Amino acid sequence: MKGLTFGLVLMLLLVTSVSLQAQEKKETEEPVPLKEMWLKKNEDFKFNIRMMVQLWTLYTMDQEVYNAETGIYEGVDDRFNTNLRRARLIMSGQPYPRLKYSLAMFYDLAGRDLLSASVGGTNPAQPNFGVWDGFFQYQLSKGSQSAWLTGGWFRPQMQRESITSGWSVNSFEKSMSQNYLRRHLVGTGPGRAAGLNIGGLFQGEKVGLNYNLGVFNPLTTSPLGQTVGQEFAPLIAGRAVLYLGDPELTKYKIGYETNFYNKRKGVSLDFNASYQGQTDLFEESIAFGPGMLLNWGPLNLDGEWMFMTRSGTRSVLDGGARAFDYTSNTGHVRVGYNITVGKYMLEPVFMVMQFNGGETAEEQADASAVGSFSGSEQTYDAGVNFYLDRRNLKLMLHYTWRDGDPGAAGDGARVNQFFSQGGIGAIRRGNWLGLGLHAIF
């Protein structure tokens, strides 16, 4: 018993001695700060918040609504309408050296009259508030802009007009070419979908390259709703931009500008493409096309042309099946010229937009079978912008007029955006005189 006790005491002394020696060794060495075990946050990290508002006052003329009982279009009263065309609350930051985030909330279209000639839906009398964008960005290439990974809810990087903010274009409204392409890509006017994108920027002295390639899962190709359907195929979309002369970008981002306020002399030439395989709605969907932006001192010129094809099969009257490829196209050209007025800037602007779809009964039946638009539409915009603080604060006065052709579908058909208004039905969209205030704080 005494031997056991002695042995336990000796063991305890040995353990204590070893522990003390280890402790003394730790005390003589430089301690390792706990924070070095983890990814270090930016010491100057700040939670950034901005408000962006487009306050529009419109006077609509010549709007018409289709009366299904009489089979004719009936004019509605010309009207004055003030609304928040776009209204956003943006939260962003960079908590880690190579990780950024952005969350955009919206309360767009508050106060819009459905029978005004502008585009879009409405926000209720007690306006809704929701998510517009929400994504993270991680810099894959440390120390350079050559590779960034973006993930979340955002616009597929295709077609400059679609991925440029409404605060950055110089026409009164963005070209409707973006709406046709967005609905072709993801099925909705806002043009967002969940996905992953890799992109980057290479910039030499007078030549640069910007690239993006993403994979997305839009949930609008099945009658079930919120699913691509029993047939699954991801949307793949991307673009490459060649910069000549002064660069358009010096740091990678997924939003773009149109006016550089006389600071840039350069041209951007881009090519865009997308592909989606078989879903419940179509067998294959493809889009592609070129675009350009020229800034030469006070001159700002941009344009693009996109071709959209969907393949499908539909039943015909003799009981057989018709396999087809349905193609439409859309684009715009827009020009502005900066005139310095004291410490401010005045910019006269003109834009023309065109959409071309199928005109015959057979082509329009094909379009309907795969959820595409048909007929044709034109938009013209002429006006002047008064920049008080670049795009952060500007006033706009423009006149916009539109026209369309329903093709063989005839009166009452809602074959494209000129002839259709959610909440109303078949229309002929009128013209409008618009005064706008765009502000970013």
XYZ file of C-alpha atoms in Angstrom:
441
model
C 0.000 0.000 0.000
C 2.846 2.331 0.950
C 4.638 1.384 -2.285
C 1.501 2.247 -4.307
C 1.093 5.568 -2.530
C 4.765 6.390 -3.072
C 4.450 5.542 -6.736
C 1.373 7.777 -7.176
C 3.081 10.674 -5.417
C 6.203 10.230 -7.566
C 4.108 10.166 -10.749
C 2.269 13.318 -9.665
C 5.565 15.074 -8.995
C 6.921 14.056 -12.406
C 3.779 15.283 -14.201
C 3.825 18.555 -12.268
C 7.522 19.035 -13.036
C 6.993 18.444 -16.758
C 4.005 20.815 -16.772
C 5.970 23.566 -15.022
C 8.864 23.169 -17.446
C 6.487 23.392 -20.406
C 4.827 26.474 -18.915
C 8.203 28.155 -18.353
C 9.127 27.403 -21.993
C 5.850 28.957 -23.238
C 6.433 32.065 -21.125
C 9.910 32.578 -22.589
C 8.636 32.231 -26.191
C 6.705 34.929 -28.122
C 2.954 34.221 -27.678
C 0.914 33.554 -30.854
C -1.979 36.021 -31.121
C -5.310 34.256 -31.422
C -6.407 36.421 -34.393
C -3.634 34.980 -36.600
C -5.452 31.640 -36.515
C -8.279 33.104 -38.620
C -8.799 35.176 -41.750
C -8.158 38.776 -40.758
C -10.933 41.307 -41.342
C -10.292 44.700 -42.892
C -9.489 47.084 -40.060
C -11.259 49.920 -41.888
C -14.353 47.855 -42.783
C -17.486 49.992 -42.967
C -21.118 49.155 -43.570
C -22.037 51.355 -46.560
C -25.579 52.358 -47.397
C -26.849 54.443 -50.321
C -30.232 55.611 -51.563
C -30.943 55.756 -55.311
C -34.139 57.352 -56.641
C -35.625 58.161 -60.034
C -38.563 60.520 -59.566
C -40.500 60.820 -62.825
C -43.333 63.083 -63.850
C -44.960 62.023 -67.135
C -47.669 63.356 -69.394
C -49.135 60.500 -71.488
C -50.860 60.976 -74.839
C -52.713 58.614 -77.211
C -52.805 55.514 -74.995
C -55.403 52.943 -76.139
C -56.961 49.859 -74.503
C -58.479 46.962 -76.440
C -62.176 46.284 -75.886
C -62.700 42.548 -76.453
C -66.492 42.952 -76.739
C -66.383 45.491 -79.566
C -63.108 44.304 -81.094
C -61.651 47.808 -81.275
C -59.081 49.883 -79.414
C -60.511 52.700 -77.302
C -58.568 55.792 -76.319
C -58.115 56.674 -72.652
C -57.730 60.176 -71.265
C -54.323 61.769 -71.581
C -52.890 61.893 -68.085
C -50.346 63.344 -65.697
C -48.530 60.814 -63.504
C -45.760 61.169 -60.918
C -44.084 57.957 -59.767
C -40.891 56.494 -58.379
C -39.707 54.738 -61.524
C -36.749 53.227 -59.709
C -36.067 53.454 -55.993
C -33.350 51.430 -54.283
C -31.609 51.060 -50.958
C -28.092 49.666 -51.466
C -26.058 48.031 -48.686
C -22.483 47.031 -49.473
C -19.065 46.517 -47.958
C -15.772 44.645 -48.033
C -15.344 42.880 -44.670
C -12.272 40.912 -45.821
C -9.433 41.978 -48.142
C -10.715 39.901 -51.084
C -14.417 39.457 -50.245
C -17.175 41.991 -51.042
C -20.950 41.922 -50.833
C -23.858 43.947 -52.207
C -27.556 43.882 -51.299
C -30.039 46.078 -53.182
C -33.605 46.495 -51.947
C -36.274 48.075 -54.171
C -39.585 49.900 -54.006
C -39.799 50.686 -57.734
C -42.917 51.917 -59.577
C -44.634 53.352 -56.501
C -47.382 55.647 -57.781
C -47.326 54.466 -61.403
C -50.648 54.607 -63.260
C -51.129 51.437 -65.333
C -52.569 53.549 -68.146
C -49.572 55.845 -68.403
C -47.464 55.118 -71.476
C -44.253 54.173 -69.677
C -43.356 50.528 -69.081
C -43.543 48.193 -66.097
C -46.152 47.209 -63.550
C -47.178 49.116 -60.452
C -46.427 49.070 -56.754
C -49.506 49.005 -54.481
C -50.840 52.065 -52.676
C -48.830 50.773 -49.716
C -45.651 50.043 -51.726
C -43.938 46.667 -51.573
C -40.254 46.390 -50.644
C -38.120 43.516 -51.908
C -34.739 42.172 -52.999
C -33.382 43.427 -56.318
C -29.756 42.212 -56.181
C -27.900 40.165 -53.581
C -24.440 38.755 -54.247
C -20.920 38.144 -52.953
C -17.700 38.706 -54.906
C -14.389 36.999 -54.130
C -11.085 37.996 -55.697
C -9.504 34.754 -56.882
C -6.327 36.400 -58.190
C -4.615 38.099 -55.257
C -3.120 41.432 -56.239
C -4.735 41.619 -59.693
C -8.141 42.126 -61.298
C -7.831 39.075 -63.559
C -10.225 36.680 -61.787
C -13.276 37.345 -59.596
C -16.000 34.903 -58.549
C -19.507 36.348 -58.157
C -22.313 34.316 -56.617
C -25.902 35.075 -55.662
C -28.882 36.846 -57.236
C -27.840 39.156 -60.088
C -28.014 39.783 -63.851
C -26.297 37.332 -66.215
C -23.416 39.250 -67.775
C -24.783 39.615 -71.279
C -25.854 42.694 -73.295
C -24.536 46.047 -72.065
C -28.011 47.591 -71.828
C -29.217 44.840 -69.500
C -26.245 45.066 -67.133
C -26.000 48.887 -67.061
C -27.875 50.712 -64.306
C -30.878 52.871 -65.163
C -28.987 55.736 -63.505
C -26.105 55.325 -65.984
C -27.847 55.359 -69.368
C -28.485 58.738 -70.994
C -31.883 58.076 -72.607
C -34.902 58.806 -70.424
C -35.804 55.109 -70.121
C -33.506 52.193 -70.841
C -33.871 50.699 -74.292
C -36.614 48.050 -74.430
C -34.099 45.818 -76.198
C -32.981 44.848 -72.692
C -36.473 43.638 -71.777
C -36.724 41.357 -74.808
C -33.330 39.800 -74.097
C -33.918 39.482 -70.337
C -37.183 37.624 -70.904
C -35.420 35.386 -73.405
C -32.667 34.604 -70.875
C -34.478 34.312 -67.523
C -38.163 34.870 -68.259
C -38.669 38.103 -66.281
C -38.325 41.840 -66.902
C -35.929 42.499 -63.979
C -33.586 39.958 -65.599
C -32.131 38.462 -62.411
C -31.416 34.821 -61.602
C -29.366 32.876 -59.076
C -25.985 31.785 -60.331
C -22.192 31.840 -60.307
C -19.997 33.944 -62.579
C -16.261 34.160 -63.106
C -14.878 37.322 -64.664
C -11.866 39.533 -64.784
C -10.028 42.456 -66.272
C -6.691 42.709 -68.078
C -5.538 46.228 -68.869
C -2.524 47.340 -70.864
C -1.525 50.888 -71.744
C -4.018 51.298 -74.594
C -5.578 47.837 -74.952
C -7.672 45.969 -72.393
C -9.916 42.916 -72.060
C -12.884 42.321 -69.779
C -14.490 38.857 -69.675
C -17.384 37.146 -67.872
C -18.826 33.632 -67.991
C -21.624 32.460 -65.722
C -23.997 29.583 -65.054
C -27.531 30.319 -63.782
C -30.751 28.500 -62.930
C -33.764 30.650 -63.967
C -37.023 29.213 -62.616
C -39.496 30.286 -65.287
C -39.550 27.528 -67.925
C -42.239 25.276 -66.456
C -46.014 25.678 -65.967
C -45.425 24.349 -62.441
C -43.746 27.628 -61.448
C -40.478 28.156 -59.554
C -38.727 25.340 -61.416
C -37.120 24.765 -64.787
C -39.387 21.720 -64.953
C -38.872 18.013 -65.309
C -36.281 18.727 -67.983
C -33.283 20.511 -66.466
C -30.713 22.628 -68.280
C -28.716 25.536 -66.805
C -28.380 28.889 -68.544
C -24.807 29.683 -69.578
C -24.144 33.334 -70.451
C -21.097 35.486 -70.973
C -19.405 38.313 -72.810
C -15.955 39.533 -73.795
C -15.087 43.219 -74.225
C -12.063 44.625 -76.021
C -10.992 48.114 -74.905
C -9.036 50.340 -77.281
C -7.675 53.677 -76.100
C -8.618 54.830 -72.623
C -10.011 51.966 -70.503
C -13.659 51.700 -69.610
C -12.840 49.956 -66.320
C -9.774 50.047 -64.077
C -11.264 47.741 -61.426
C -13.480 44.723 -62.086
C -17.212 45.121 -61.470
C -20.495 43.873 -62.947
C -22.083 47.311 -63.485
C -21.164 49.764 -66.248
C -21.262 53.425 -67.321
C -22.238 55.219 -70.532
C -21.046 58.797 -69.981
C -17.505 59.501 -68.712
C -18.013 63.303 -68.701
C -15.316 64.125 -71.283
C -12.644 62.091 -69.429
C -12.428 59.119 -71.797
C -11.187 58.751 -75.363
C -11.705 55.111 -76.186
C -13.938 52.452 -77.667
C -15.304 49.220 -76.175
C -16.239 46.387 -78.543
C -18.158 43.483 -77.013
C -19.559 40.144 -78.053
C -22.280 38.402 -76.040
C -23.625 34.848 -76.102
C -25.873 32.498 -74.121
C -27.027 28.894 -74.319
C -29.637 26.808 -72.516
C -30.529 23.227 -73.371
C -33.858 21.422 -73.132
C -36.465 22.515 -70.597
C -40.215 21.984 -70.368
C -40.720 25.109 -72.526
C -38.201 24.654 -75.351
C -35.645 22.221 -76.698
C -32.844 24.756 -77.011
C -32.402 28.500 -76.462
C -29.581 30.595 -77.896
C -28.790 34.312 -77.966
C -25.801 36.208 -79.281
C -24.775 39.559 -80.660
C -22.263 42.416 -80.757
C -22.269 45.768 -79.007
C -20.124 48.870 -78.703
C -19.507 51.988 -76.632
C -17.558 54.969 -77.969
C -16.578 57.827 -75.690
C -14.512 60.510 -77.416
C -14.335 63.540 -75.177
C -17.865 65.008 -75.179
C -19.290 62.399 -77.615
C -21.065 59.325 -76.196
C -22.265 56.688 -78.674
C -23.478 53.184 -77.839
C -25.406 50.461 -79.596
C -25.955 46.722 -79.897
C -27.862 44.065 -81.800
C -28.965 40.759 -80.257
C -30.282 37.666 -82.045
C -32.497 35.243 -80.089
C -33.469 31.716 -81.149
C -35.583 29.047 -79.463
C -36.153 25.574 -80.877
C -39.255 23.529 -80.184
C -41.976 21.207 -81.430
C -45.728 21.864 -81.558
C -48.811 20.037 -82.755
C -50.380 21.050 -86.089
C -53.890 20.690 -87.482
C -53.294 17.405 -89.320
C -52.327 15.735 -86.025
C -48.637 15.766 -86.760
C -45.816 17.659 -85.069
C -43.897 20.654 -86.380
C -40.243 21.062 -85.361
C -39.033 24.624 -85.716
C -36.399 27.220 -84.848
C -37.952 30.587 -84.009
C -35.697 33.665 -84.281
C -36.199 37.295 -83.324
C -33.781 40.205 -82.951
C -33.546 43.514 -81.135
C -31.166 46.391 -80.588
C -30.663 50.115 -80.192
C -28.421 53.032 -81.128
C -28.041 56.027 -78.802
C -25.954 59.181 -79.077
C -25.323 62.050 -76.685
C -23.022 65.066 -76.635
C -21.760 66.805 -73.480
C -21.856 70.612 -73.430
C -20.108 72.299 -70.499
C -22.244 75.014 -68.882
C -20.221 76.657 -66.128
C -19.478 73.916 -63.606
C -22.350 71.756 -64.874
C -22.971 69.729 -68.026
C -25.798 69.618 -70.573
C -26.260 66.570 -72.840
C -28.661 66.437 -75.809
C -29.555 62.763 -76.489
C -31.304 60.753 -79.182
C -32.091 57.009 -79.145
C -33.847 54.578 -81.460
C -34.813 50.999 -80.505
C -36.123 48.220 -82.738
C -37.561 44.757 -82.094
C -38.245 42.372 -84.997
C -40.146 39.115 -84.559
C -42.236 36.786 -86.695
C -45.040 38.399 -88.717
C -46.841 35.419 -90.314
C -49.441 33.263 -88.554
C -47.115 30.251 -88.587
C -44.163 32.191 -87.165
C -46.305 33.699 -84.441
C -47.680 30.288 -83.468
C -44.085 29.057 -83.193
C -43.220 32.048 -80.986
C -46.164 31.401 -78.674
C -45.247 27.718 -78.310
C -41.796 28.554 -76.891
C -42.736 31.695 -74.942
C -41.169 34.220 -77.335
C -42.326 37.608 -78.637
C -43.366 38.341 -82.232
C -44.496 41.274 -84.349
C -42.380 44.414 -84.243
C -41.856 47.522 -82.110
C -40.001 50.817 -82.397
C -39.111 53.384 -79.733
C -37.678 56.859 -80.302
C -36.394 59.096 -77.527
C -35.157 62.695 -77.818
C -34.273 65.008 -74.973
C -31.688 66.708 -72.841
C -29.951 65.810 -69.568
C -28.662 68.402 -67.101
C -25.900 66.983 -64.890
C -25.453 68.740 -61.544
C -23.127 66.087 -60.069
C -22.498 63.542 -62.847
C -24.979 60.653 -62.537
C -25.356 61.325 -58.800
C -27.731 64.221 -59.456
C -29.262 65.018 -62.825
C -32.427 66.407 -64.370
C -33.920 65.034 -67.612
C -36.500 66.376 -70.043
C -37.378 63.992 -72.897
C -40.126 63.080 -75.331
C -40.652 59.376 -76.099
C -42.815 57.973 -78.877
C -43.469 54.352 -79.788
C -45.077 52.289 -82.516
C -45.676 48.607 -83.203
C -47.058 46.036 -85.633
C -48.863 42.882 -84.386
C -48.379 41.043 -87.671
C -50.927 38.408 -88.635
C -52.147 38.199 -85.011
C -54.087 41.425 -85.566
C -55.900 43.656 -83.089
C -56.105 42.503 -79.488
C -53.006 40.325 -79.685
C -50.392 40.800 -76.951
C -47.465 39.651 -79.049
C -44.857 42.104 -77.757
C -44.267 44.856 -75.205
C -45.940 47.575 -77.275
C -49.253 45.699 -77.232
C -49.287 44.373 -73.672
C -49.629 45.824 -70.183
C -49.789 43.638 -67.090
C -52.955 44.348 -65.136
C -54.727 45.756 -68.212
C -54.288 43.322 -71.107
C -54.061 44.287 -74.770
C -53.127 47.923 -75.416
C -51.495 50.234 -77.900
C -48.895 52.091 -75.888
C -48.979 55.877 -76.168
C -46.283 58.533 -76.199
C -45.088 60.596 -73.283
C -43.325 63.791 -72.256
C -41.173 63.140 -69.220
C -39.397 65.212 -66.580
C -37.086 63.173 -64.379
C -34.902 63.690 -61.333
C -32.209 61.038 -60.772
C -30.404 61.103 -57.447
C -27.860 58.934 -55.621
C -26.989 59.801 -52.009
